[in-house]
């Protein structure tokens, strides 16, 4: 019977049984010890504080400068007084009423802009004859301020809800439309050539390559439009409106209820921030195909 062959280990040889558990079983990630988890949580807290330091400084200055007499507290009340006014408006029901009116108008115009501008942008970006036909018209209107056209909307549509929603629709359509066109036109040409070499037809090419590659740029336009939907609405609500955050700000300013005016401004700022965070979450949901 032949002697068994014994492999001779050379210096530097590493075998699976020499490795620690985390290297021998790479697919199994052991749970972090409590101390490591505490460090992770502490790092997240420090990062959150660091990222919000500028906002915290602004709020502190807003509270301190009027009380120290650096700015006139009649025109710039301390933050605490504005928050008290905000609380009073909330309890009385006036703030929810104005907020609801603004949200309905803003979301209606914003939603219509998404439904209309994204398909049109895809069409213009993908089909050159359509782009050649519509580009001169787009260049004419893209350089015209939406706020400058508000009197035109008012003259044609009156001062009702249709004017406000249409005005938001017009203002929100441009960032979505232009970013969609740019997203389609700036797709990596190598991706298109590779897809065509694999036999993808125009429809499958658009579905599998063009549209996924354009998603990040499209969502950039959608996020810009989300901010516009709130900002331009304020102008529309200052003309012939009886409810809405824009009306609240104008009415409280004219009656010299300054803390109530700042309460409306704070509400708009928080609303815009939450809206942007929501759109960022939706963008991440639709962009999971990208590698980090």
PDB file of N, CA and C in Angstrom, residues 22-80:
ATOM      1  N   UNK A  22     -14.291  35.538  10.050  1.00  0.00           N
ATOM      2  CA  UNK A  22     -14.828  36.552   9.156  1.00  0.00           C
ATOM      3  C   UNK A  22     -14.226  36.463   7.770  1.00  0.00           C
ATOM      4  N   UNK A  23     -13.026  35.848   7.622  1.00  0.00           N
ATOM      5  CA  UNK A  23     -12.440  35.699   6.304  1.00  0.00           C
ATOM      6  C   UNK A  23     -12.798  34.345   5.698  1.00  0.00           C
ATOM      7  N   UNK A  24     -12.933  33.296   6.532  1.00  0.00           N
ATOM      8  CA  UNK A  24     -13.266  31.979   6.017  1.00  0.00           C
ATOM      9  C   UNK A  24     -14.706  31.922   5.551  1.00  0.00           C
ATOM     10  N   UNK A  25     -15.613  32.729   6.142  1.00  0.00           N
ATOM     11  CA  UNK A  25     -17.017  32.739   5.770  1.00  0.00           C
ATOM     12  C   UNK A  25     -17.395  34.163   5.353  1.00  0.00           C
ATOM     13  N   UNK A  26     -16.986  34.596   4.161  1.00  0.00           N
ATOM     14  CA  UNK A  26     -17.216  35.984   3.777  1.00  0.00           C
ATOM     15  C   UNK A  26     -18.680  36.316   3.599  1.00  0.00           C
ATOM     16  N   UNK A  27     -19.543  35.303   3.381  1.00  0.00           N
ATOM     17  CA  UNK A  27     -20.952  35.585   3.127  1.00  0.00           C
ATOM     18  C   UNK A  27     -21.737  35.816   4.407  1.00  0.00           C
ATOM     19  N   UNK A  28     -21.149  35.479   5.547  1.00  0.00           N
ATOM     20  CA  UNK A  28     -21.837  35.647   6.810  1.00  0.00           C
ATOM     21  C   UNK A  28     -21.204  36.808   7.555  1.00  0.00           C
ATOM     22  N   UNK A  29     -21.975  37.870   7.739  1.00  0.00           N
ATOM     23  CA  UNK A  29     -21.480  39.049   8.437  1.00  0.00           C
ATOM     24  C   UNK A  29     -21.924  38.980   9.879  1.00  0.00           C
ATOM     25  N   UNK A  30     -20.989  38.848  10.820  1.00  0.00           N
ATOM     26  CA  UNK A  30     -21.390  38.748  12.216  1.00  0.00           C
ATOM     27  C   UNK A  30     -21.989  40.059  12.698  1.00  0.00           C
ATOM     28  N   UNK A  31     -22.866  39.952  13.642  1.00  0.00           N
ATOM     29  CA  UNK A  31     -23.503  41.139  14.186  1.00  0.00           C
ATOM     30  C   UNK A  31     -22.463  41.976  14.931  1.00  0.00           C
ATOM     31  N   UNK A  32     -22.540  43.291  14.722  1.00  0.00           N
ATOM     32  CA  UNK A  32     -21.576  44.178  15.364  1.00  0.00           C
ATOM     33  C   UNK A  32     -21.777  44.145  16.873  1.00  0.00           C
ATOM     34  N   UNK A  33     -20.699  44.167  17.606  1.00  0.00           N
ATOM     35  CA  UNK A  33     -20.824  44.179  19.061  1.00  0.00           C
ATOM     36  C   UNK A  33     -21.506  45.454  19.527  1.00  0.00           C
ATOM     37  N   UNK A  34     -22.058  45.446  20.736  1.00  0.00           N
ATOM     38  CA  UNK A  34     -22.773  46.630  21.231  1.00  0.00           C
ATOM     39  C   UNK A  34     -21.937  47.890  21.182  1.00  0.00           C
ATOM     40  N   UNK A  35     -20.655  47.786  21.516  1.00  0.00           N
ATOM     41  CA  UNK A  35     -19.813  48.984  21.511  1.00  0.00           C
ATOM     42  C   UNK A  35     -19.686  49.553  20.110  1.00  0.00           C
ATOM     43  N   UNK A  36     -19.528  48.643  19.118  1.00  0.00           N
ATOM     44  CA  UNK A  36     -19.420  49.112  17.733  1.00  0.00           C
ATOM     45  C   UNK A  36     -20.713  49.776  17.292  1.00  0.00           C
ATOM     46  N   UNK A  37     -21.855  49.195  17.703  1.00  0.00           N
ATOM     47  CA  UNK A  37     -23.129  49.811  17.341  1.00  0.00           C
ATOM     48  C   UNK A  37     -23.261  51.185  17.973  1.00  0.00           C
ATOM     49  N   UNK A  38     -22.802  51.319  19.220  1.00  0.00           N
ATOM     50  CA  UNK A  38     -22.865  52.633  19.867  1.00  0.00           C
ATOM     51  C   UNK A  38     -22.024  53.642  19.107  1.00  0.00           C
ATOM     52  N   UNK A  39     -20.835  53.197  18.657  1.00  0.00           N
ATOM     53  CA  UNK A  39     -19.994  54.105  17.884  1.00  0.00           C
ATOM     54  C   UNK A  39     -20.681  54.511  16.582  1.00  0.00           C
ATOM     55  N   UNK A  40     -21.386  53.542  15.940  1.00  0.00           N
ATOM     56  CA  UNK A  40     -22.084  53.856  14.692  1.00  0.00           C
ATOM     57  C   UNK A  40     -23.188  54.874  14.917  1.00  0.00           C
ATOM     58  N   UNK A  41     -23.987  54.661  15.972  1.00  0.00           N
ATOM     59  CA  UNK A  41     -25.051  55.605  16.282  1.00  0.00           C
ATOM     60  C   UNK A  41     -24.472  56.975  16.626  1.00  0.00           C
ATOM     61  N   UNK A  42     -23.374  56.963  17.411  1.00  0.00           N
ATOM     62  CA  UNK A  42     -22.749  58.231  17.753  1.00  0.00           C
ATOM     63  C   UNK A  42     -22.235  58.972  16.539  1.00  0.00           C
ATOM     64  N   UNK A  43     -21.687  58.231  15.561  1.00  0.00           N
ATOM     65  CA  UNK A  43     -21.221  58.872  14.336  1.00  0.00           C
ATOM     66  C   UNK A  43     -22.353  59.485  13.550  1.00  0.00           C
ATOM     67  N   UNK A  44     -23.506  58.819  13.509  1.00  0.00           N
ATOM     68  CA  UNK A  44     -24.659  59.368  12.791  1.00  0.00           C
ATOM     69  C   UNK A  44     -25.170  60.632  13.464  1.00  0.00           C
ATOM     70  N   UNK A  45     -25.175  60.616  14.796  1.00  0.00           N
ATOM     71  CA  UNK A  45     -25.629  61.807  15.517  1.00  0.00           C
ATOM     72  C   UNK A  45     -24.688  62.973  15.265  1.00  0.00           C
ATOM     73  N   UNK A  46     -23.378  62.711  15.338  1.00  0.00           N
ATOM     74  CA  UNK A  46     -22.418  63.789  15.082  1.00  0.00           C
ATOM     75  C   UNK A  46     -22.535  64.325  13.663  1.00  0.00           C
ATOM     76  N   UNK A  47     -22.754  63.418  12.711  1.00  0.00           N
ATOM     77  CA  UNK A  47     -22.908  63.862  11.333  1.00  0.00           C
ATOM     78  C   UNK A  47     -24.169  64.713  11.147  1.00  0.00           C
ATOM     79  N   UNK A  48     -25.254  64.312  11.822  1.00  0.00           N
ATOM     80  CA  UNK A  48     -26.493  65.079  11.726  1.00  0.00           C
ATOM     81  C   UNK A  48     -26.326  66.468  12.325  1.00  0.00           C
ATOM     82  N   UNK A  49     -25.634  66.534  13.466  1.00  0.00           N
ATOM     83  CA  UNK A  49     -25.392  67.839  14.099  1.00  0.00           C
ATOM     84  C   UNK A  49     -24.503  68.706  13.217  1.00  0.00           C
ATOM     85  N   UNK A  50     -23.471  68.085  12.624  1.00  0.00           N
ATOM     86  CA  UNK A  50     -22.567  68.851  11.773  1.00  0.00           C
ATOM     87  C   UNK A  50     -23.289  69.391  10.528  1.00  0.00           C
ATOM     88  N   UNK A  51     -24.166  68.572   9.957  1.00  0.00           N
ATOM     89  CA  UNK A  51     -24.871  69.002   8.751  1.00  0.00           C
ATOM     90  C   UNK A  51     -25.908  70.079   9.033  1.00  0.00           C
ATOM     91  N   UNK A  52     -26.424  70.098  10.248  1.00  0.00           N
ATOM     92  CA  UNK A  52     -27.449  71.086  10.588  1.00  0.00           C
ATOM     93  C   UNK A  52     -26.890  72.258  11.389  1.00  0.00           C
ATOM     94  N   UNK A  53     -25.573  72.364  11.486  1.00  0.00           N
ATOM     95  CA  UNK A  53     -24.969  73.416  12.306  1.00  0.00           C
ATOM     96  C   UNK A  53     -25.328  74.806  11.798  1.00  0.00           C
ATOM     97  N   UNK A  54     -25.334  74.997  10.469  1.00  0.00           N
ATOM     98  CA  UNK A  54     -25.644  76.311   9.916  1.00  0.00           C
ATOM     99  C   UNK A  54     -27.077  76.720  10.231  1.00  0.00           C
ATOM    100  N   UNK A  55     -28.005  75.764  10.151  1.00  0.00           N
ATOM    101  CA  UNK A  55     -29.406  76.070  10.456  1.00  0.00           C
ATOM    102  C   UNK A  55     -29.563  76.408  11.938  1.00  0.00           C
ATOM    103  N   UNK A  56     -28.913  75.631  12.794  1.00  0.00           N
ATOM    104  CA  UNK A  56     -28.991  75.906  14.229  1.00  0.00           C
ATOM    105  C   UNK A  56     -28.405  77.272  14.563  1.00  0.00           C
ATOM    106  N   UNK A  57     -27.324  77.640  13.891  1.00  0.00           N
ATOM    107  CA  UNK A  57     -26.727  78.963  14.107  1.00  0.00           C
ATOM    108  C   UNK A  57     -27.684  80.061  13.670  1.00  0.00           C
ATOM    109  N   UNK A  58     -28.339  79.871  12.520  1.00  0.00           N
ATOM    110  CA  UNK A  58     -29.309  80.864  12.046  1.00  0.00           C
ATOM    111  C   UNK A  58     -30.448  81.038  13.040  1.00  0.00           C
ATOM    112  N   UNK A  59     -30.978  79.933  13.557  1.00  0.00           N
ATOM    113  CA  UNK A  59     -32.076  80.014  14.515  1.00  0.00           C
ATOM    114  C   UNK A  59     -31.633  80.698  15.805  1.00  0.00           C
ATOM    115  N   UNK A  60     -30.405  80.405  16.243  1.00  0.00           N
ATOM    116  CA  UNK A  60     -29.897  81.053  17.453  1.00  0.00           C
ATOM    117  C   UNK A  60     -29.744  82.558  17.252  1.00  0.00           C
ATOM    118  N   UNK A  61     -29.228  82.958  16.091  1.00  0.00           N
ATOM    119  CA  UNK A  61     -29.095  84.390  15.802  1.00  0.00           C
ATOM    120  C   UNK A  61     -30.456  85.063  15.693  1.00  0.00           C
ATOM    121  N   UNK A  62     -31.418  84.356  15.107  1.00  0.00           N
ATOM    122  CA  UNK A  62     -32.772  84.905  14.984  1.00  0.00           C
ATOM    123  C   UNK A  62     -33.376  85.178  16.359  1.00  0.00           C
ATOM    124  N   UNK A  63     -33.061  84.345  17.316  1.00  0.00           N
ATOM    125  CA  UNK A  63     -33.573  84.547  18.672  1.00  0.00           C
ATOM    126  C   UNK A  63     -32.791  85.622  19.417  1.00  0.00           C
ATOM    127  N   UNK A  64     -31.471  85.659  19.228  1.00  0.00           N
ATOM    128  CA  UNK A  64     -30.628  86.523  20.053  1.00  0.00           C
ATOM    129  C   UNK A  64     -30.567  87.962  19.549  1.00  0.00           C
ATOM    130  N   UNK A  65     -30.425  88.156  18.232  1.00  0.00           N
ATOM    131  CA  UNK A  65     -30.198  89.507  17.711  1.00  0.00           C
ATOM    132  C   UNK A  65     -31.350  90.466  18.014  1.00  0.00           C
ATOM    133  N   UNK A  66     -32.621  90.083  17.849  1.00  0.00           N
ATOM    134  CA  UNK A  66     -33.688  91.024  18.228  1.00  0.00           C
ATOM    135  C   UNK A  66     -33.705  91.334  19.721  1.00  0.00           C
ATOM    136  N   UNK A  67     -33.399  90.350  20.556  1.00  0.00           N
ATOM    137  CA  UNK A  67     -33.408  90.595  22.000  1.00  0.00           C
ATOM    138  C   UNK A  67     -32.250  91.488  22.426  1.00  0.00           C
ATOM    139  N   UNK A  68     -31.146  91.428  21.708  1.00  0.00           N
ATOM    140  CA  UNK A  68     -29.997  92.286  22.026  1.00  0.00           C
ATOM    141  C   UNK A  68     -30.114  93.669  21.408  1.00  0.00           C
ATOM    142  N   UNK A  69     -31.123  93.898  20.616  1.00  0.00           N
ATOM    143  CA  UNK A  69     -31.318  95.205  19.995  1.00  0.00           C
ATOM    144  C   UNK A  69     -30.496  95.430  18.749  1.00  0.00           C
ATOM    145  N   UNK A  70     -29.858  94.401  18.228  1.00  0.00           N
ATOM    146  CA  UNK A  70     -29.067  94.535  17.007  1.00  0.00           C
ATOM    147  C   UNK A  70     -29.977  94.815  15.819  1.00  0.00           C
ATOM    148  N   UNK A  71     -31.152  94.155  15.781  1.00  0.00           N
ATOM    149  CA  UNK A  71     -32.176  94.434  14.774  1.00  0.00           C
ATOM    150  C   UNK A  71     -33.447  94.830  15.511  1.00  0.00           C
ATOM    151  N   UNK A  72     -34.307  95.561  14.808  1.00  0.00           N
ATOM    152  CA  UNK A  72     -35.555  96.051  15.402  1.00  0.00           C
ATOM    153  C   UNK A  72     -36.516  94.873  15.581  1.00  0.00           C
ATOM    154  N   UNK A  73     -36.857  94.552  16.832  1.00  0.00           N
ATOM    155  CA  UNK A  73     -37.711  93.400  17.082  1.00  0.00           C
ATOM    156  C   UNK A  73     -39.152  93.640  16.675  1.00  0.00           C
ATOM    157  N   UNK A  74     -39.495  94.879  16.323  1.00  0.00           N
ATOM    158  CA  UNK A  74     -40.836  95.138  15.786  1.00  0.00           C
ATOM    159  C   UNK A  74     -40.976  94.515  14.398  1.00  0.00           C
ATOM    160  N   UNK A  75     -39.912  94.613  13.597  1.00  0.00           N
ATOM    161  CA  UNK A  75     -39.954  94.095  12.230  1.00  0.00           C
ATOM    162  C   UNK A  75     -39.375  92.681  12.140  1.00  0.00           C
ATOM    163  N   UNK A  76     -38.474  92.346  13.062  1.00  0.00           N
ATOM    164  CA  UNK A  76     -37.909  90.988  13.104  1.00  0.00           C
ATOM    165  C   UNK A  76     -38.047  90.474  14.535  1.00  0.00           C
ATOM    166  N   UNK A  77     -39.212  89.953  14.890  1.00  0.00           N
ATOM    167  CA  UNK A  77     -39.395  89.456  16.255  1.00  0.00           C
ATOM    168  C   UNK A  77     -38.507  88.244  16.515  1.00  0.00           C
ATOM    169  N   UNK A  78     -38.199  87.966  17.775  1.00  0.00           N
ATOM    170  CA  UNK A  78     -37.429  86.753  18.096  1.00  0.00           C
ATOM    171  C   UNK A  78     -38.150  85.496  17.607  1.00  0.00           C
ATOM    172  N   UNK A  79     -37.376  84.475  17.371  1.00  0.00           N
ATOM    173  CA  UNK A  79     -37.933  83.235  16.845  1.00  0.00           C
ATOM    174  C   UNK A  79     -39.005  82.665  17.765  1.00  0.00           C
ATOM    175  N   UNK A  80     -38.804  82.764  19.073  1.00  0.00           N
ATOM    176  CA  UNK A  80     -39.773  82.202  20.010  1.00  0.00           C
ATOM    177  C   UNK A  80     -41.143  82.857  19.863  1.00  0.00           C
TER     178      UNK A  80
END
